[in-house]
mmCIF file with all atom_site columns, C-alpha atoms and ligand atoms in Angstrom:
data_model
loop_
_atom_site.group_PDB
_atom_site.id
_atom_site.type_symbol
_atom_site.label_atom_id
_atom_site.label_alt_id
_atom_site.label_comp_id
_atom_site.label_asym_id
_atom_site.label_entity_id
_atom_site.label_seq_id
_atom_site.pdbx_PDB_ins_code
_atom_site.Cartn_x
_atom_site.Cartn_y
_atom_site.Cartn_z
_atom_site.occupancy
_atom_site.B_iso_or_equiv
_atom_site.pdbx_formal_charge
_atom_site.auth_seq_id
_atom_site.auth_comp_id
_atom_site.auth_asym_id
_atom_site.auth_atom_id
_atom_site.pdbx_PDB_model_num
ATOM   1   C CA  . MET A 1 1   ? -1.994  59.745 2.619  1.00 94.00 ? 1   MET A CA  1
ATOM   2   C CA  . ILE A 1 2   ? -1.821  57.489 5.677  1.00 97.00 ? 2   ILE A CA  1
ATOM   3   C CA  . ARG A 1 3   ? -0.134  58.946 8.767  1.00 97.00 ? 3   ARG A CA  1
ATOM   4   C CA  . LEU A 1 4   ? 0.170   57.865 12.398 1.00 98.00 ? 4   LEU A CA  1
ATOM   5   C CA  . THR A 1 5   ? -0.631  60.717 14.836 1.00 98.00 ? 5   THR A CA  1
ATOM   6   C CA  . PRO A 1 6   ? 0.444   60.188 18.471 1.00 97.00 ? 6   PRO A CA  1
ATOM   7   C CA  . LEU A 1 7   ? -2.618  59.966 20.716 1.00 98.00 ? 7   LEU A CA  1
ATOM   8   C CA  . ASP A 1 8   ? -3.372  63.055 22.836 1.00 98.00 ? 8   ASP A CA  1
ATOM   9   C CA  . GLU A 1 9   ? -6.660  64.482 24.127 1.00 97.00 ? 9   GLU A CA  1
ATOM   10  C CA  . ALA A 1 10  ? -7.539  66.155 20.811 1.00 97.00 ? 10  ALA A CA  1
ATOM   11  C CA  . ALA A 1 11  ? -6.716  63.029 18.828 1.00 97.00 ? 11  ALA A CA  1
ATOM   12  C CA  . LEU A 1 12  ? -8.684  60.904 21.324 1.00 98.00 ? 12  LEU A CA  1
ATOM   13  C CA  . THR A 1 13  ? -11.828 62.947 20.598 1.00 98.00 ? 13  THR A CA  1
ATOM   14  C CA  . ARG A 1 14  ? -11.344 62.313 16.860 1.00 98.00 ? 14  ARG A CA  1
ATOM   15  C CA  . LEU A 1 15  ? -10.653 58.632 17.510 1.00 98.00 ? 15  LEU A CA  1
ATOM   16  C CA  . LEU A 1 16  ? -13.878 58.164 19.511 1.00 98.00 ? 16  LEU A CA  1
ATOM   17  C CA  . GLU A 1 17  ? -15.846 59.732 16.636 1.00 98.00 ? 17  GLU A CA  1
ATOM   18  C CA  . ALA A 1 18  ? -14.210 57.332 14.158 1.00 98.00 ? 18  ALA A CA  1
ATOM   19  C CA  . ALA A 1 19  ? -14.904 54.340 16.404 1.00 98.00 ? 19  ALA A CA  1
ATOM   20  C CA  . GLU A 1 20  ? -18.558 55.290 16.968 1.00 97.00 ? 20  GLU A CA  1
ATOM   21  C CA  . ALA A 1 21  ? -19.145 55.962 13.281 1.00 96.00 ? 21  ALA A CA  1
ATOM   22  C CA  . GLY A 1 22  ? -17.451 52.898 11.879 1.00 97.00 ? 22  GLY A CA  1
ATOM   23  C CA  . ALA A 1 23  ? -16.583 50.101 14.302 1.00 97.00 ? 23  ALA A CA  1
ATOM   24  C CA  . ASP A 1 24  ? -18.246 47.784 16.792 1.00 96.00 ? 24  ASP A CA  1
ATOM   25  C CA  . PRO A 1 25  ? -17.167 48.395 20.404 1.00 96.00 ? 25  PRO A CA  1
ATOM   26  C CA  . LEU A 1 26  ? -16.009 44.774 20.694 1.00 93.00 ? 26  LEU A CA  1
ATOM   27  C CA  . GLU A 1 27  ? -13.529 45.335 17.840 1.00 92.00 ? 27  GLU A CA  1
ATOM   28  C CA  . VAL A 1 28  ? -11.871 48.303 19.508 1.00 95.00 ? 28  VAL A CA  1
ATOM   29  C CA  . MET A 1 29  ? -12.083 47.990 23.318 1.00 95.00 ? 29  MET A CA  1
ATOM   30  C CA  . PRO A 1 30  ? -12.539 45.451 26.122 1.00 94.00 ? 30  PRO A CA  1
ATOM   31  C CA  . PRO A 1 31  ? -16.151 44.298 26.700 1.00 96.00 ? 31  PRO A CA  1
ATOM   32  C CA  . VAL A 1 32  ? -18.457 46.526 28.794 1.00 97.00 ? 32  VAL A CA  1
ATOM   33  C CA  . ASP A 1 33  ? -21.842 45.210 30.079 1.00 95.00 ? 33  ASP A CA  1
ATOM   34  C CA  . GLY A 1 34  ? -25.051 46.537 28.552 1.00 95.00 ? 34  GLY A CA  1
ATOM   35  C CA  . PRO A 1 35  ? -27.036 46.515 25.306 1.00 95.00 ? 35  PRO A CA  1
ATOM   36  C CA  . PRO A 1 36  ? -25.093 46.333 22.016 1.00 94.00 ? 36  PRO A CA  1
ATOM   37  C CA  . GLY A 1 37  ? -23.592 49.427 20.403 1.00 96.00 ? 37  GLY A CA  1
ATOM   38  C CA  . TRP A 1 38  ? -22.065 52.686 21.544 1.00 98.00 ? 38  TRP A CA  1
ATOM   39  C CA  . THR A 1 39  ? -23.859 53.313 24.862 1.00 97.00 ? 39  THR A CA  1
ATOM   40  C CA  . PRO A 1 40  ? -22.749 56.311 27.005 1.00 97.00 ? 40  PRO A CA  1
ATOM   41  C CA  . GLU A 1 41  ? -21.001 53.783 29.297 1.00 97.00 ? 41  GLU A CA  1
ATOM   42  C CA  . ARG A 1 42  ? -18.968 52.351 26.389 1.00 97.00 ? 42  ARG A CA  1
ATOM   43  C CA  . ARG A 1 43  ? -18.044 55.815 25.108 1.00 97.00 ? 43  ARG A CA  1
ATOM   44  C CA  . ALA A 1 44  ? -16.793 56.752 28.593 1.00 98.00 ? 44  ALA A CA  1
ATOM   45  C CA  . ALA A 1 45  ? -14.935 53.442 28.930 1.00 98.00 ? 45  ALA A CA  1
ATOM   46  C CA  . PHE A 1 46  ? -13.262 53.913 25.519 1.00 98.00 ? 46  PHE A CA  1
ATOM   47  C CA  . VAL A 1 47  ? -11.922 57.324 26.555 1.00 98.00 ? 47  VAL A CA  1
ATOM   48  C CA  . ALA A 1 48  ? -10.872 56.094 30.021 1.00 98.00 ? 48  ALA A CA  1
ATOM   49  C CA  . PHE A 1 49  ? -9.153  53.056 28.470 1.00 97.00 ? 49  PHE A CA  1
ATOM   50  C CA  . HIS A 1 50  ? -6.978  55.168 26.152 1.00 98.00 ? 50  HIS A CA  1
ATOM   51  C CA  . ARG A 1 51  ? -6.294  57.842 28.765 1.00 98.00 ? 51  ARG A CA  1
ATOM   52  C CA  . SER A 1 52  ? -4.989  55.331 31.286 1.00 98.00 ? 52  SER A CA  1
ATOM   53  C CA  . ARG A 1 53  ? -3.120  53.088 28.831 1.00 97.00 ? 53  ARG A CA  1
ATOM   54  C CA  . SER A 1 54  ? -1.563  55.764 26.691 1.00 98.00 ? 54  SER A CA  1
ATOM   55  C CA  . VAL A 1 55  ? -2.364  59.485 27.077 1.00 97.00 ? 55  VAL A CA  1
ATOM   56  C CA  . ASP A 1 56  ? -1.594  59.811 30.819 1.00 97.00 ? 56  ASP A CA  1
ATOM   57  C CA  . PRO A 1 57  ? 2.185   59.405 31.297 1.00 94.00 ? 57  PRO A CA  1
ATOM   58  C CA  . ALA A 1 58  ? 1.659   58.398 34.950 1.00 96.00 ? 58  ALA A CA  1
ATOM   59  C CA  . THR A 1 59  ? -0.269  55.232 34.003 1.00 97.00 ? 59  THR A CA  1
ATOM   60  C CA  . GLY A 1 60  ? 0.607   54.652 30.335 1.00 97.00 ? 60  GLY A CA  1
ATOM   61  C CA  . VAL A 1 61  ? 1.671   51.155 29.259 1.00 97.00 ? 61  VAL A CA  1
ATOM   62  C CA  . GLU A 1 62  ? 1.666   51.516 25.466 1.00 97.00 ? 62  GLU A CA  1
ATOM   63  C CA  . ARG A 1 63  ? 2.125   53.951 22.603 1.00 98.00 ? 63  ARG A CA  1
ATOM   64  C CA  . THR A 1 64  ? -1.051  54.572 20.635 1.00 98.00 ? 64  THR A CA  1
ATOM   65  C CA  . TRP A 1 65  ? -1.529  56.454 17.375 1.00 98.00 ? 65  TRP A CA  1
ATOM   66  C CA  . VAL A 1 66  ? -4.592  57.610 15.500 1.00 98.00 ? 66  VAL A CA  1
ATOM   67  C CA  . ILE A 1 67  ? -4.487  56.371 11.908 1.00 98.00 ? 67  ILE A CA  1
ATOM   68  C CA  . ASP A 1 68  ? -5.216  59.429 9.767  1.00 98.00 ? 68  ASP A CA  1
ATOM   69  C CA  . ASP A 1 69  ? -6.202  59.222 6.101  1.00 97.00 ? 69  ASP A CA  1
ATOM   70  C CA  . ASP A 1 70  ? -5.639  62.704 4.652  1.00 96.00 ? 70  ASP A CA  1
ATOM   71  C CA  . GLY A 1 71  ? -6.157  64.111 8.159  1.00 95.00 ? 71  GLY A CA  1
ATOM   72  C CA  . VAL A 1 72  ? -9.344  62.127 8.910  1.00 97.00 ? 72  VAL A CA  1
ATOM   73  C CA  . ALA A 1 73  ? -9.235  59.581 11.767 1.00 98.00 ? 73  ALA A CA  1
ATOM   74  C CA  . ILE A 1 74  ? -10.028 56.079 10.507 1.00 98.00 ? 74  ILE A CA  1
ATOM   75  C CA  . GLY A 1 75  ? -8.617  53.831 13.244 1.00 98.00 ? 75  GLY A CA  1
ATOM   76  C CA  . ALA A 1 76  ? -5.914  53.228 15.823 1.00 98.00 ? 76  ALA A CA  1
ATOM   77  C CA  . ALA A 1 77  ? -2.586  51.450 16.091 1.00 98.00 ? 77  ALA A CA  1
ATOM   78  C CA  . ARG A 1 78  ? -0.605  50.585 19.198 1.00 98.00 ? 78  ARG A CA  1
ATOM   79  C CA  . LEU A 1 79  ? 2.662   49.107 20.397 1.00 98.00 ? 79  LEU A CA  1
ATOM   80  C CA  . ALA A 1 80  ? 3.031   47.757 23.932 1.00 98.00 ? 80  ALA A CA  1
ATOM   81  C CA  . PRO A 1 81  ? 6.344   46.536 25.405 1.00 97.00 ? 81  PRO A CA  1
ATOM   82  C CA  . ARG A 1 82  ? 6.346   42.811 26.349 1.00 97.00 ? 82  ARG A CA  1
ATOM   83  C CA  . GLY A 1 83  ? 9.786   42.021 27.724 1.00 97.00 ? 83  GLY A CA  1
ATOM   84  C CA  . ASP A 1 84  ? 12.223  42.475 24.840 1.00 97.00 ? 84  ASP A CA  1
ATOM   85  C CA  . ALA A 1 85  ? 9.352   42.392 22.322 1.00 98.00 ? 85  ALA A CA  1
ATOM   86  C CA  . VAL A 1 86  ? 6.632   44.877 21.375 1.00 98.00 ? 86  VAL A CA  1
ATOM   87  C CA  . GLU A 1 87  ? 3.051   43.768 20.834 1.00 98.00 ? 87  GLU A CA  1
ATOM   88  C CA  . ALA A 1 88  ? 1.131   45.460 18.047 1.00 98.00 ? 88  ALA A CA  1
ATOM   89  C CA  . GLY A 1 89  ? -2.592  46.090 17.599 1.00 97.00 ? 89  GLY A CA  1
ATOM   90  C CA  . ILE A 1 90  ? -4.530  47.734 14.769 1.00 97.00 ? 90  ILE A CA  1
ATOM   91  C CA  . TRP A 1 91  ? -8.183  48.462 14.070 1.00 97.00 ? 91  TRP A CA  1
ATOM   92  C CA  . LEU A 1 92  ? -9.724  50.303 11.159 1.00 98.00 ? 92  LEU A CA  1
ATOM   93  C CA  . ALA A 1 93  ? -13.245 51.661 10.707 1.00 98.00 ? 93  ALA A CA  1
ATOM   94  C CA  . ARG A 1 94  ? -15.301 49.378 8.433  1.00 97.00 ? 94  ARG A CA  1
ATOM   95  C CA  . ALA A 1 95  ? -15.219 51.731 5.423  1.00 97.00 ? 95  ALA A CA  1
ATOM   96  C CA  . ALA A 1 96  ? -11.410 51.774 5.541  1.00 98.00 ? 96  ALA A CA  1
ATOM   97  C CA  . ARG A 1 97  ? -10.925 47.974 5.574  1.00 97.00 ? 97  ARG A CA  1
ATOM   98  C CA  . GLY A 1 98  ? -9.845  45.828 2.656  1.00 96.00 ? 98  GLY A CA  1
ATOM   99  C CA  . ARG A 1 99  ? -8.107  48.661 0.759  1.00 96.00 ? 99  ARG A CA  1
ATOM   100 C CA  . GLY A 1 100 ? -4.502  48.000 1.739  1.00 97.00 ? 100 GLY A CA  1
ATOM   101 C CA  . ILE A 1 101 ? -4.449  50.553 4.558  1.00 98.00 ? 101 ILE A CA  1
ATOM   102 C CA  . GLY A 1 102 ? -3.835  47.919 7.262  1.00 98.00 ? 102 GLY A CA  1
ATOM   103 C CA  . THR A 1 103 ? -0.812  46.735 5.262  1.00 97.00 ? 103 THR A CA  1
ATOM   104 C CA  . GLN A 1 104 ? 0.608   50.290 5.208  1.00 97.00 ? 104 GLN A CA  1
ATOM   105 C CA  . VAL A 1 105 ? -0.042  50.733 8.939  1.00 98.00 ? 105 VAL A CA  1
ATOM   106 C CA  . ALA A 1 106 ? 1.626   47.400 9.762  1.00 98.00 ? 106 ALA A CA  1
ATOM   107 C CA  . ALA A 1 107 ? 4.750   48.547 7.874  1.00 97.00 ? 107 ALA A CA  1
ATOM   108 C CA  . LEU A 1 108 ? 4.773   51.831 9.831  1.00 97.00 ? 108 LEU A CA  1
ATOM   109 C CA  . LEU A 1 109 ? 4.389   49.921 13.125 1.00 98.00 ? 109 LEU A CA  1
ATOM   110 C CA  . VAL A 1 110 ? 7.197   47.507 12.268 1.00 97.00 ? 110 VAL A CA  1
ATOM   111 C CA  . ALA A 1 111 ? 9.439   50.512 11.514 1.00 97.00 ? 111 ALA A CA  1
ATOM   112 C CA  . GLU A 1 112 ? 8.497   52.108 14.871 1.00 97.00 ? 112 GLU A CA  1
ATOM   113 C CA  . ALA A 1 113 ? 9.135   48.814 16.655 1.00 97.00 ? 113 ALA A CA  1
ATOM   114 C CA  . ARG A 1 114 ? 12.547  48.471 15.016 1.00 97.00 ? 114 ARG A CA  1
ATOM   115 C CA  . ALA A 1 115 ? 13.445  52.094 15.842 1.00 96.00 ? 115 ALA A CA  1
ATOM   116 C CA  . SER A 1 116 ? 12.498  51.461 19.491 1.00 96.00 ? 116 SER A CA  1
ATOM   117 C CA  . GLY A 1 117 ? 15.177  48.762 19.677 1.00 96.00 ? 117 GLY A CA  1
ATOM   118 C CA  . ALA A 1 118 ? 12.761  45.885 20.341 1.00 98.00 ? 118 ALA A CA  1
ATOM   119 C CA  . ALA A 1 119 ? 14.007  42.386 19.515 1.00 98.00 ? 119 ALA A CA  1
ATOM   120 C CA  . ARG A 1 120 ? 10.679  41.082 18.181 1.00 98.00 ? 120 ARG A CA  1
ATOM   121 C CA  . PHE A 1 121 ? 7.391   42.405 16.814 1.00 98.00 ? 121 PHE A CA  1
ATOM   122 C CA  . ILE A 1 122 ? 4.522   40.240 18.069 1.00 98.00 ? 122 ILE A CA  1
ATOM   123 C CA  . ALA A 1 123 ? 0.735   40.231 17.697 1.00 98.00 ? 123 ALA A CA  1
ATOM   124 C CA  . SER A 1 124 ? -2.177  37.931 18.375 1.00 97.00 ? 124 SER A CA  1
ATOM   125 C CA  . THR A 1 125 ? -5.475  37.389 16.633 1.00 97.00 ? 125 THR A CA  1
ATOM   126 C CA  . THR A 1 126 ? -8.140  34.719 16.263 1.00 96.00 ? 126 THR A CA  1
ATOM   127 C CA  . ALA A 1 127 ? -8.394  31.776 13.865 1.00 97.00 ? 127 ALA A CA  1
ATOM   128 C CA  . GLY A 1 128 ? -11.428 33.387 12.181 1.00 96.00 ? 128 GLY A CA  1
ATOM   129 C CA  . ASN A 1 129 ? -9.727  36.727 11.462 1.00 96.00 ? 129 ASN A CA  1
ATOM   130 C CA  . GLY A 1 130 ? -8.391  36.098 7.959  1.00 96.00 ? 130 GLY A CA  1
ATOM   131 C CA  . ALA A 1 131 ? -7.631  39.772 7.276  1.00 96.00 ? 131 ALA A CA  1
ATOM   132 C CA  . ALA A 1 132 ? -5.478  40.128 10.410 1.00 97.00 ? 132 ALA A CA  1
ATOM   133 C CA  . GLN A 1 133 ? -3.636  36.871 9.624  1.00 98.00 ? 133 GLN A CA  1
ATOM   134 C CA  . ALA A 1 134 ? -2.974  37.902 6.008  1.00 97.00 ? 134 ALA A CA  1
ATOM   135 C CA  . LEU A 1 135 ? -1.827  41.312 7.218  1.00 97.00 ? 135 LEU A CA  1
ATOM   136 C CA  . LEU A 1 136 ? 0.616   39.845 9.742  1.00 98.00 ? 136 LEU A CA  1
ATOM   137 C CA  . SER A 1 137 ? 2.075   37.186 7.471  1.00 97.00 ? 137 SER A CA  1
ATOM   138 C CA  . GLY A 1 138 ? 2.345   39.824 4.713  1.00 96.00 ? 138 GLY A CA  1
ATOM   139 C CA  . ALA A 1 139 ? 4.417   41.926 7.150  1.00 96.00 ? 139 ALA A CA  1
ATOM   140 C CA  . GLY A 1 140 ? 6.818   38.979 7.410  1.00 96.00 ? 140 GLY A CA  1
ATOM   141 C CA  . ALA A 1 141 ? 5.640   37.470 10.711 1.00 98.00 ? 141 ALA A CA  1
ATOM   142 C CA  . ALA A 1 142 ? 5.535   33.710 11.330 1.00 98.00 ? 142 ALA A CA  1
ATOM   143 C CA  . LEU A 1 143 ? 2.091   32.566 12.511 1.00 98.00 ? 143 LEU A CA  1
ATOM   144 C CA  . THR A 1 144 ? 1.312   29.695 14.876 1.00 98.00 ? 144 THR A CA  1
ATOM   145 C CA  . THR A 1 145 ? -2.223  28.583 15.707 1.00 97.00 ? 145 THR A CA  1
ATOM   146 C CA  . GLU A 1 146 ? -3.315  26.999 18.986 1.00 97.00 ? 146 GLU A CA  1
ATOM   147 C CA  . GLY A 1 147 ? -7.052  26.422 19.162 1.00 96.00 ? 147 GLY A CA  1
ATOM   148 C CA  . ASP A 1 148 ? -8.685  29.759 18.375 1.00 97.00 ? 148 ASP A CA  1
ATOM   149 C CA  . GLU A 1 149 ? -5.531  31.782 19.128 1.00 98.00 ? 149 GLU A CA  1
ATOM   150 C CA  . VAL A 1 150 ? -3.098  32.802 16.406 1.00 98.00 ? 150 VAL A CA  1
ATOM   151 C CA  . ALA A 1 151 ? 0.270   34.206 17.503 1.00 98.00 ? 151 ALA A CA  1
ATOM   152 C CA  . ALA A 1 152 ? 2.486   36.197 15.123 1.00 98.00 ? 152 ALA A CA  1
ATOM   153 C CA  . VAL A 1 153 ? 6.222   36.774 15.645 1.00 98.00 ? 153 VAL A CA  1
ATOM   154 C CA  . LEU A 1 154 ? 8.586   38.850 13.516 1.00 98.00 ? 154 LEU A CA  1
ATOM   155 C CA  . PRO A 1 155 ? 12.237  38.983 14.676 1.00 98.00 ? 155 PRO A CA  1
ATOM   156 C CA  . LEU A 1 156 ? 13.668  42.497 14.289 1.00 98.00 ? 156 LEU A CA  1
ATOM   157 C CA  . ARG A 1 157 ? 17.350  41.755 14.883 1.00 87.00 ? 157 ARG A CA  1
ATOM   158 C CA  . PRO A 1 158 ? 19.701  39.658 12.777 1.00 78.00 ? 158 PRO A CA  1
HETATM 159 C C1  . COA B 2 .   ? -7.403  43.471 10.398 1.00 67.18 ? 201 COA B C1  1
HETATM 160 C C2  . COA B 2 .   ? -7.352  44.823 9.689  1.00 67.18 ? 201 COA B C2  1
HETATM 161 C C3  . COA B 2 .   ? -6.522  45.809 10.501 1.00 67.18 ? 201 COA B C3  1
HETATM 162 C C4  . COA B 2 .   ? -6.667  44.583 8.306  1.00 67.18 ? 201 COA B C4  1
HETATM 163 O O1  . COA B 2 .   ? -6.535  45.826 7.632  1.00 67.18 ? 201 COA B O1  1
HETATM 164 P P1  . COA B 2 .   ? -7.085  46.005 6.127  1.00 67.18 ? 201 COA B P1  1
HETATM 165 O O2  . COA B 2 .   ? -6.723  47.364 5.667  1.00 67.18 ? 201 COA B O2  1
HETATM 166 O O3  . COA B 2 .   ? -8.510  45.622 6.097  1.00 67.18 ? 201 COA B O3  1
HETATM 167 O O4  . COA B 2 .   ? -6.218  44.920 5.357  1.00 67.18 ? 201 COA B O4  1
HETATM 168 P P2  . COA B 2 .   ? -5.551  45.086 3.917  1.00 67.18 ? 201 COA B P2  1
HETATM 169 O O5  . COA B 2 .   ? -6.563  45.648 2.958  1.00 67.18 ? 201 COA B O5  1
HETATM 170 O O6  . COA B 2 .   ? -4.250  45.814 4.051  1.00 67.18 ? 201 COA B O6  1
HETATM 171 O O7  . COA B 2 .   ? -5.297  43.574 3.558  1.00 67.18 ? 201 COA B O7  1
HETATM 172 C C5  . COA B 2 .   ? -4.317  42.804 4.238  1.00 67.18 ? 201 COA B C5  1
HETATM 173 C C6  . COA B 2 .   ? -4.392  41.385 3.718  1.00 67.18 ? 201 COA B C6  1
HETATM 174 O O8  . COA B 2 .   ? -5.615  40.795 4.202  1.00 67.18 ? 201 COA B O8  1
HETATM 175 C C7  . COA B 2 .   ? -6.365  40.292 3.107  1.00 67.18 ? 201 COA B C7  1
HETATM 176 N N1  . COA B 2 .   ? -7.762  40.498 3.469  1.00 67.18 ? 201 COA B N1  1
HETATM 177 C C8  . COA B 2 .   ? -8.421  41.678 3.554  1.00 67.18 ? 201 COA B C8  1
HETATM 178 N N2  . COA B 2 .   ? -9.671  41.478 4.017  1.00 67.18 ? 201 COA B N2  1
HETATM 179 C C9  . COA B 2 .   ? -9.775  40.141 4.219  1.00 67.18 ? 201 COA B C9  1
HETATM 180 C C10 . COA B 2 .   ? -10.823 39.306 4.696  1.00 67.18 ? 201 COA B C10 1
HETATM 181 N N3  . COA B 2 .   ? -12.004 39.819 5.072  1.00 67.18 ? 201 COA B N3  1
HETATM 182 N N4  . COA B 2 .   ? -10.582 37.967 4.803  1.00 67.18 ? 201 COA B N4  1
HETATM 183 C C11 . COA B 2 .   ? -9.386  37.449 4.453  1.00 67.18 ? 201 COA B C11 1
HETATM 184 N N5  . COA B 2 .   ? -8.345  38.192 4.002  1.00 67.18 ? 201 COA B N5  1
HETATM 185 C C12 . COA B 2 .   ? -8.556  39.518 3.882  1.00 67.18 ? 201 COA B C12 1
HETATM 186 C C13 . COA B 2 .   ? -5.936  41.095 1.919  1.00 67.18 ? 201 COA B C13 1
HETATM 187 O O9  . COA B 2 .   ? -6.155  40.390 0.705  1.00 67.18 ? 201 COA B O9  1
HETATM 188 C C14 . COA B 2 .   ? -4.470  41.263 2.205  1.00 67.18 ? 201 COA B C14 1
HETATM 189 O O10 . COA B 2 .   ? -3.763  40.081 1.918  1.00 67.18 ? 201 COA B O10 1
HETATM 190 P P3  . COA B 2 .   ? -2.615  40.067 0.798  1.00 67.18 ? 201 COA B P3  1
HETATM 191 O O11 . COA B 2 .   ? -1.594  41.064 1.295  1.00 67.18 ? 201 COA B O11 1
HETATM 192 O O12 . COA B 2 .   ? -2.158  38.655 0.843  1.00 67.18 ? 201 COA B O12 1
HETATM 193 O O13 . COA B 2 .   ? -3.299  40.502 -0.451 1.00 67.18 ? 201 COA B O13 1
HETATM 194 C C15 . COA B 2 .   ? -8.781  45.418 9.449  1.00 67.18 ? 201 COA B C15 1
HETATM 195 O O14 . COA B 2 .   ? -9.525  44.570 8.622  1.00 67.18 ? 201 COA B O14 1
HETATM 196 C C16 . COA B 2 .   ? -9.556  45.659 10.743 1.00 67.18 ? 201 COA B C16 1
HETATM 197 O O15 . COA B 2 .   ? -9.447  46.726 11.334 1.00 67.18 ? 201 COA B O15 1
HETATM 198 N N6  . COA B 2 .   ? -10.384 44.683 11.189 1.00 67.18 ? 201 COA B N6  1
HETATM 199 C C17 . COA B 2 .   ? -11.177 44.838 12.401 1.00 67.18 ? 201 COA B C17 1
HETATM 200 C C18 . COA B 2 .   ? -10.324 44.902 13.668 1.00 67.18 ? 201 COA B C18 1
HETATM 201 C C19 . COA B 2 .   ? -9.361  43.734 13.760 1.00 67.18 ? 201 COA B C19 1
HETATM 202 O O16 . COA B 2 .   ? -9.737  42.607 13.500 1.00 67.18 ? 201 COA B O16 1
HETATM 203 N N7  . COA B 2 .   ? -8.106  44.044 14.138 1.00 67.18 ? 201 COA B N7  1
HETATM 204 C C20 . COA B 2 .   ? -7.054  43.050 14.251 1.00 67.18 ? 201 COA B C20 1
HETATM 205 C C21 . COA B 2 .   ? -7.113  42.366 15.555 1.00 67.18 ? 201 COA B C21 1
HETATM 206 S S1  . COA B 2 .   ? -5.627  41.431 15.803 1.00 67.18 ? 201 COA B S1  1
#
């Protein structure tokens, strides 16, 4: 059963373990200099990134959830206000991809976005990310491509 658990310190520890075990740092956080993989610097940056953007109410700019599959962390989902819209992001650990879980998470995020009163659900991805594009258009979003950037927009109000 797929559930979204609001990110707190305990969930952040579980999320870091899921990221280290099953995702590349570049898929789940901004770039940090150094050799590839989960260096101590990248682990620290991952935790600092989520603390400042989400866990710490003094600095938070988005809502983040751990994606739990039967209580096991397998990825993260987020919604960040952008004017009257909310911008969504999702990543799953490699072993969890391609099984329909992203589709379920997108539906949960759209419901959260609607409940928050946002006018539009938006997301961006790259021209090469077929899974993200299929996920977003499957959720009902209209996609527009400009160079390597793909923007998705789903109106939430009539
Ligand atoms: C993008 C991501 C969240 C999608 O979640 P997922 O669980 O793998 O996707 P699903 O299994 O629900 O499939 C969603 C759609 O993508 C399609 N799809 C899945 N993998 C695909 C692939 N590698 N290439 C093209 N399409 C793919 C599925 O067929 C499905 O389309 P359909 O509904 O038309 O059948 C996940 O692959 C991921 O975490 N990727 C790495 C991080 C990332 O790229 N995040 C998005 C950044 S915007």
